Each structure stands twice: as structure tokens, then as C-alpha cells.
Coordinates of C-alpha atoms in Angstrom, one line a residue:
M253 CA -9.1 -30.5 -13.1
N254 CA -6.4 -32.7 -11.9
R255 CA -4.0 -32.3 -8.6
F256 CA -1.3 -30.4 -10.7
V257 CA -3.7 -27.8 -11.8
K258 CA -5.4 -27.5 -8.5
I259 CA -2.2 -27.0 -6.6
L260 CA -0.6 -24.6 -9.0
S261 CA -3.9 -23.1 -10.5
L262 CA -3.2 -19.8 -8.7
A263 CA 0.5 -19.6 -9.6
L264 CA -0.1 -20.3 -13.3
C265 CA -3.1 -18.1 -14.1
A266 CA -1.4 -15.1 -12.6
A267 CA -1.7 -11.7 -14.5
L268 CA -0.2 -12.2 -17.9
V269 CA 3.3 -11.3 -18.0
L270 CA 4.6 -8.2 -19.8
S271 CA 1.2 -7.8 -21.8
L272 CA -1.3 -7.6 -19.1
P273 CA 0.0 -5.7 -15.8
A274 CA -0.6 -7.3 -12.5
L275 CA -2.7 -5.5 -9.9
A276 CA -0.8 -4.2 -6.7
A277 CA -2.0 -5.5 -3.2
E278 CA -4.7 -3.0 -1.8
D279 CA -5.3 -2.4 1.9
G280 CA -2.9 -5.2 2.7
L281 CA -5.0 -7.6 0.4
L282 CA -3.0 -9.4 -2.4
I283 CA -5.8 -9.4 -5.0
S284 CA -3.5 -10.6 -8.1
P285 CA -0.4 -13.1 -7.8
A286 CA 3.1 -11.7 -8.9
P287 CA 3.8 -12.3 -12.7
E288 CA 6.8 -14.4 -11.9
A289 CA 4.6 -17.0 -10.1
V290 CA 3.7 -18.0 -13.6
S291 CA 6.9 -19.6 -13.9
L292 CA 6.9 -21.9 -10.5
A293 CA 7.8 -25.2 -11.0
P294 CA 7.2 -28.6 -9.3
V295 CA 9.8 -29.3 -6.4
R296 CA 11.6 -32.6 -6.6
V297 CA 12.0 -34.2 -3.2
W298 CA 13.9 -37.8 -2.5
G299 CA 15.4 -40.1 -0.3
K300 CA 15.0 -43.5 1.6
V301 CA 11.2 -44.1 2.3
T302 CA 9.7 -45.0 5.5
K303 CA 5.8 -45.9 5.0
L304 CA 3.9 -44.1 7.5
E305 CA 0.5 -45.8 9.0
S306 CA -1.5 -42.8 7.3
G307 CA -0.4 -44.2 3.7
S308 CA 1.9 -41.3 3.4
L309 CA 5.8 -41.6 2.8
L310 CA 8.5 -40.0 5.1
L311 CA 11.4 -39.5 2.7
Q312 CA 14.9 -38.9 4.1
T313 CA 18.2 -37.9 2.6
D314 CA 21.7 -37.0 3.7
D315 CA 22.5 -35.3 0.3
Q316 CA 23.4 -31.9 1.0
T317 CA 21.9 -30.7 -2.3
A318 CA 18.3 -31.6 -1.2
L319 CA 16.1 -28.8 -0.1
H320 CA 14.9 -30.7 3.0
S321 CA 16.6 -33.4 4.6
E322 CA 13.2 -35.0 5.3
V323 CA 9.6 -34.4 4.1
V324 CA 6.5 -36.2 4.7
V325 CA 4.7 -36.9 1.1
H326 CA 1.0 -37.5 0.9
L327 CA -0.3 -39.5 -2.1
P328 CA -3.7 -38.3 -3.3
E329 CA -5.8 -40.9 -5.1
G330 CA -4.6 -41.3 -8.8
T331 CA -1.1 -40.1 -8.1
P332 CA 1.1 -41.7 -11.1
C333 CA 3.8 -43.8 -9.3
V334 CA 6.2 -44.7 -12.1
D335 CA 9.2 -47.4 -12.5
A336 CA 12.2 -45.4 -13.5
V337 CA 13.3 -48.3 -15.7
T338 CA 10.3 -49.4 -17.8
G339 CA 8.1 -46.1 -17.2
L340 CA 5.2 -48.7 -16.4
P341 CA 3.0 -48.1 -13.2
M342 CA 5.2 -48.9 -10.0
D343 CA 3.1 -51.0 -7.4
M344 CA 3.6 -49.1 -4.3
T345 CA 2.5 -51.9 -2.1
K346 CA 5.9 -53.7 -2.8
V347 CA 7.8 -50.7 -1.8
K348 CA 9.9 -51.5 1.5
D349 CA 11.2 -49.2 4.0
G350 CA 14.5 -48.0 3.0
D351 CA 14.0 -48.1 -0.9
T352 CA 14.7 -44.8 -2.4
L353 CA 11.9 -42.7 -4.1
Y354 CA 11.8 -39.5 -5.8
A355 CA 8.5 -37.5 -5.8
W356 CA 7.6 -34.2 -7.5
V357 CA 5.4 -31.9 -5.4
G358 CA 3.9 -28.4 -5.5
P359 CA 6.1 -25.4 -4.3
A360 CA 3.8 -25.0 -1.3
M361 CA 4.6 -27.1 1.9
T362 CA 3.7 -26.8 5.5
M363 CA 5.6 -25.1 8.0
S364 CA 5.9 -28.2 10.2
L365 CA 8.9 -30.2 10.9
P366 CA 9.3 -32.3 8.9
P367 CA 7.4 -30.4 6.0
Q368 CA 4.4 -32.1 4.6
T369 CA 3.3 -31.8 1.1
S370 CA 1.4 -33.8 -1.7
A371 CA 3.0 -35.6 -4.5
L372 CA 2.2 -34.7 -8.2
I373 CA 4.3 -38.0 -9.1
V374 CA 6.5 -40.4 -7.6
V375 CA 9.4 -42.3 -9.3
G376 CA 10.9 -45.5 -7.9
N377 CA 13.4 -48.3 -9.1
V378 CA 16.0 -46.1 -9.8
P379 CA 18.8 -47.6 -11.5
A380 CA 22.5 -47.8 -10.0
D381 CA 23.5 -45.1 -12.3
D382 CA 20.9 -42.5 -10.8
R383 CA 19.6 -41.8 -14.4
V384 CA 16.2 -40.4 -13.0
P385 CA 13.7 -39.3 -15.3
E386 CA 12.6 -35.6 -14.5
F387 CA 9.2 -34.3 -14.2
Y388 CA 8.2 -31.4 -16.5
Q389 CA 5.3 -29.1 -17.4
I390 CA 5.5 -27.4 -20.7
A391 CA 5.3 -23.7 -20.6
G392 CA 5.0 -22.6 -24.2
T393 CA 5.4 -23.6 -27.8
A394 CA 8.6 -25.1 -29.0
A395 CA 11.4 -22.9 -30.8
A396 CA 11.9 -23.3 -34.2
P397 CA 14.7 -26.1 -34.6
A398 CA 18.2 -25.1 -35.9
S399 CA 18.6 -25.5 -39.4
G400 CA 19.1 -29.3 -40.6
E401 CA 17.7 -30.5 -37.1
G402 CA 14.6 -32.1 -36.2
E403 CA 14.8 -31.8 -32.4
R404 CA 12.5 -29.4 -30.4
R405 CA 13.4 -26.9 -27.6
F406 CA 10.5 -26.3 -25.3
P407 CA 10.1 -23.6 -22.4
V408 CA 9.2 -25.6 -19.3
A409 CA 7.7 -24.3 -15.8
G410 CA 11.0 -22.9 -13.7
G411 CA 12.3 -21.1 -16.8
E412 CA 14.3 -23.9 -18.0
T413 CA 14.4 -25.2 -21.9
L414 CA 13.9 -28.8 -22.6
T415 CA 15.3 -30.4 -25.7
V416 CA 13.7 -33.1 -27.1
S417 CA 15.4 -35.2 -29.8
E418 CA 14.0 -35.8 -33.0
K419 CA 14.4 -39.7 -32.2
A420 CA 12.4 -39.4 -28.9
Q421 CA 9.9 -42.0 -28.0
F422 CA 6.6 -41.3 -26.8
T423 CA 4.0 -43.2 -24.6
P424 CA 1.0 -42.2 -23.0
W425 CA 0.2 -42.7 -19.4
L426 CA -2.4 -45.7 -18.8
T427 CA -3.8 -45.5 -22.4
R428 CA -3.2 -46.9 -25.8
Q429 CA -3.4 -43.8 -27.6
I430 CA -0.7 -42.4 -30.1
V431 CA 1.1 -39.6 -28.9
T432 CA 4.0 -37.6 -30.5
V433 CA 5.8 -34.4 -30.2
E434 CA 2.9 -32.6 -31.3
D435 CA 1.2 -33.5 -28.0
L436 CA 3.6 -31.4 -26.1
V437 CA 1.4 -28.3 -25.9
P438 CA 1.4 -25.5 -23.2
G439 CA 0.2 -27.2 -19.9
A440 CA 1.2 -30.7 -20.9
Q441 CA 2.9 -32.7 -18.0
I442 CA 5.6 -35.2 -18.7
L443 CA 8.2 -37.4 -17.4
A444 CA 11.5 -37.1 -19.6
W445 CA 14.4 -39.5 -19.7
K446 CA 17.6 -37.9 -21.1
D447 CA 20.7 -39.1 -23.0
K448 CA 24.3 -38.1 -22.3
D449 CA 23.8 -35.2 -24.1
N450 CA 21.1 -33.8 -22.0
K451 CA 18.5 -34.5 -24.9
T452 CA 15.1 -35.9 -24.1
E453 CA 15.3 -39.8 -25.7
K454 CA 12.2 -40.9 -23.8
V455 CA 8.6 -39.1 -22.9
L456 CA 5.8 -40.3 -21.0
L457 CA 2.9 -37.7 -21.4
L458 CA 0.5 -37.7 -18.3
P459 CA -3.3 -36.7 -19.1
Y460 CA -3.8 -33.2 -20.0
G461 CA -5.3 -31.2 -17.0
Y462 CA -6.8 -28.2 -18.9
R463 CA -9.4 -27.4 -21.3
G464 CA -7.0 -25.6 -23.5
Y465 CA -4.2 -23.3 -23.5
Y466 CA -4.0 -19.5 -24.8
T467 CA -1.6 -16.4 -25.0
V468 CA -2.3 -12.6 -25.3
D469 CA 0.3 -10.5 -27.1
G470 CA 1.2 -6.9 -26.7
K471 CA -1.5 -5.7 -29.0
G472 CA -4.1 -7.6 -27.1
E473 CA -4.7 -10.3 -29.8
V474 CA -5.6 -13.5 -28.3
T475 CA -4.6 -16.9 -29.3
V476 CA -6.3 -20.1 -28.2
N477 CA -5.0 -23.4 -28.8
G478 CA -2.8 -22.0 -31.5
E479 CA -5.9 -20.2 -33.2
K480 CA -6.0 -16.6 -33.0
L481 CA -9.5 -15.0 -32.1
S482 CA -11.3 -12.2 -33.8
V483 CA -11.8 -10.3 -30.6
N484 CA -8.9 -8.6 -28.5
A485 CA -8.2 -8.7 -24.9
K486 CA -8.7 -5.2 -22.8
L487 CA -4.9 -4.7 -21.6
S488 CA -5.6 -2.0 -19.2
G489 CA -6.2 -2.8 -15.5
P490 CA -6.0 -6.5 -14.6
G491 CA -6.1 -7.2 -18.4
L492 CA -9.5 -8.5 -19.6
L493 CA -10.4 -11.4 -22.0
P494 CA -13.6 -11.7 -24.2
L495 CA -15.7 -14.3 -22.5
R496 CA -17.6 -15.6 -25.4
A497 CA -14.8 -15.6 -28.0
V498 CA -12.6 -17.6 -25.5
A499 CA -15.2 -20.0 -24.1
E500 CA -16.4 -21.0 -27.7
A501 CA -12.8 -21.5 -29.0
V502 CA -12.6 -24.2 -26.2
N503 CA -16.1 -25.6 -27.2
Y504 CA -18.1 -24.4 -24.6
E505 CA -21.5 -22.9 -25.7
V506 CA -22.3 -19.2 -24.4
S507 CA -25.9 -17.7 -24.1
W508 CA -27.1 -14.3 -23.1
V509 CA -30.3 -13.7 -21.4
S510 CA -31.3 -10.1 -20.2
G511 CA -31.3 -9.9 -16.3
Q512 CA -29.2 -13.2 -16.3
G513 CA -26.1 -12.3 -18.2
A514 CA -23.8 -14.6 -19.8
T515 CA -24.1 -18.6 -19.3
V516 CA -21.3 -20.9 -20.3
R517 CA -22.4 -24.1 -20.8
E518 CA -21.1 -27.8 -22.1
G519 CA -24.3 -29.7 -23.1
D520 CA -27.0 -29.4 -20.5
K521 CA -24.4 -28.4 -17.8
V522 CA -24.0 -24.9 -16.6
I523 CA -20.2 -24.2 -15.9
F524 CA -21.1 -20.6 -14.8
S525 CA -22.9 -17.6 -15.6
V526 CA -22.3 -14.0 -14.7
L527 CA -24.0 -10.6 -14.7
P528 CA -22.1 -7.3 -15.9
G529 CA -21.2 -5.3 -13.0
A530 CA -21.3 -8.3 -10.7
G531 CA -18.4 -9.4 -8.4
T532 CA -19.2 -13.2 -8.6
A533 CA -19.9 -15.9 -10.9
K534 CA -22.4 -18.3 -10.1
R535 CA -21.3 -22.0 -10.3
P536 CA -24.6 -24.0 -9.6
N537 CA -22.8 -27.3 -10.2
V538 CA -19.7 -26.5 -7.9
E539 CA -19.7 -27.6 -4.5
D540 CA -18.4 -24.4 -3.1
G541 CA -20.5 -22.3 -5.4
D542 CA -20.0 -18.6 -6.3
W543 CA -16.6 -17.6 -7.6
E544 CA -15.4 -14.2 -6.3
L545 CA -14.0 -12.3 -9.1
L546 CA -11.0 -10.3 -9.3
T547 CA -12.7 -7.4 -10.7
P548 CA -16.3 -7.2 -11.7
C549 CA -17.5 -8.3 -15.2
V550 CA -17.4 -5.7 -17.8
T551 CA -19.7 -5.4 -21.0
E552 CA -18.4 -3.0 -23.6
K553 CA -19.7 -2.3 -27.1
G554 CA -21.9 -5.9 -26.8
V555 CA -18.8 -7.8 -25.6
T556 CA -18.6 -9.5 -22.1
Y557 CA -15.1 -9.3 -20.4
L558 CA -13.8 -11.1 -17.3
A559 CA -10.3 -10.7 -15.8
A560 CA -7.7 -13.0 -17.4
S561 CA -7.0 -14.9 -14.2
D562 CA -10.8 -15.6 -13.4
L563 CA -11.5 -16.7 -17.0
S564 CA -8.6 -19.2 -17.0
L565 CA -9.9 -20.7 -13.6
L566 CA -13.4 -20.8 -14.6
L567 CA -12.8 -22.5 -17.8
D568 CA -9.7 -24.5 -16.9
L569 CA -7.5 -22.9 -19.2
Y570 CA -3.6 -22.6 -19.1
F571 CA -1.9 -19.4 -19.8
Y572 CA 1.6 -19.2 -21.4
S573 CA 3.8 -16.4 -22.3
A574 CA 4.5 -16.3 -25.9

């Protein structure tokens, strides 16, 4: 699971909007994020840089439209650092104090002054006309193009719509694979360059951070990676997904052993196991071990169910509202 997923996982795997009701707080404990959290978008920060001894960056700006006049940005290992002109990797060792950098960060920041946060992506070498590419996460499937047009309109995290020109150029980050507009699936992260008409003309596709993506309609029908499942979700309570059907749809193996419950594997590796009625899922190959479930595992008429937010995180799945 990549950095963006780790930072936003609780927000992006909130209770399913409209179809699956969110749980309320009980006894002062918030046990499910609010549905609005699903639409949280990364935050753009920018300014002249001062390189800190820790390896982090202090960005300072006098732009009155900026959310913060100064912010400390940490650079986790592997953070994409992109040249705004070429779209190629930028050598951060050549960045000097006083250069202007843009960074997209998660919505959570420390309460310190200046606030501190971690970068999801950094962009530098911004041209004189300030045509800065923008970082987005695709939040759903594209709307059908208007008659006679080949462009696509994608919902993105934050509630906006991104228009991608039919002539847009697509390149992958640090690989040579061929990517196209069809790779802009829910959960995909991109850097987009736009033309004067605000249409995306160039797309840099970052590595996909999820195992797959899914949605649930108002009847409980579950669609995973574009394919409708034969088993429905249960819409009562927190919203429950059929464990086996969802896991197998993203190529995990599921077995059932009496007394041990359901076990999800990838090859010889156990992803997790869970017993009916249990409040935790066992994860033997994860450092922090057991996962505390939002609601206990349920078995009904031979089908095992887990809360949507739990199964999303355990299987690295992206939920989108259709």
C-alpha cells in the first residue's frame, strides 16, 4: 500500500455514501468516518524552499490565497519529485534555497507552527507562466462523452470534474509500460497538465496504490473492477460486503476451515483470517498484527460478511460512489 493510501485510507474507506449509512458516534467514540470524508482531496502547498538539515523542506509564500504562508514538508522515501516542464524525475539534490516548489500533501497536518506534513508528490522547475501541473486522484468512472466528442470527464477527489482531451498524451512514472485513458480507474493518481481551455492534454500516471476498486448501488449490488458480483451487500447497519465474492474478484484465494473461519491468501501468504462473531481479524504477516473490526464478522446463509470499511482496508480496495 503506498503513501497516499496510508494517509487517506480511513477517509477513502468511509461508510458507503447514500447506499450504506454511516454509523453514529457512540459513547464519545467515533467508530466510522463521516460519509463526506470520502471526497477529501490532497492539499496543494507551495513557496520558496529552505532545505532543512533533517532533509525536509520549509516552503514559504506571501501569496494571500495560500492556505498556509509557511509549512514544513517531509519527503518519505520514494516520493515522486517531478519536473513541471518535462514530466521526468527531478534531482532534488540540485534544488537550491530560494527555488519555488509545489507539493501535494494529505489533509492532515500537525498543529505546530509552522505546520508539518508529508508530501505525496513534489513538483519543481515551474515555468515562468506558472503553468503548474495538478495532482489528482480519480474518484469514479468517466461520464459518457458528449455526442461527437472523444474527451472524457472524470470525477476526482474533492468533488471536481477533470476533463481529459481525446488528444491527451499518457506516460507512466518510472516504467515503460503503455498507459491510456482506460487506466484512469477509480483510485488512480495522476499529474495533469492542462491547456488554455482547462482540458487535460498530458497525463503522468503514478503507480496504482490499490488491489482494485468497487462500488455498491442502492439495491446492494456490488461491482468490483467493473464486474458485477453474484452476491449482494447487506445495506443494514454499517453496510456489509460478502467476503469471499469480493476477495476472489481481486484474485485472492479464500478458504473455510471449521473452528478457524475464513482465511484469505495470496499464494502461500495469509492476508488475514476471521471467525464469525469475532471482533478482530488476524494478520500474521503484518507487523501490528490483529485488525480491530468496525463490527463483528457475520455469517448468514453460508455467506461471510465484513463491514465495508474493514474489508476495503484489509484487501487494499478503493471505494467509489457510482
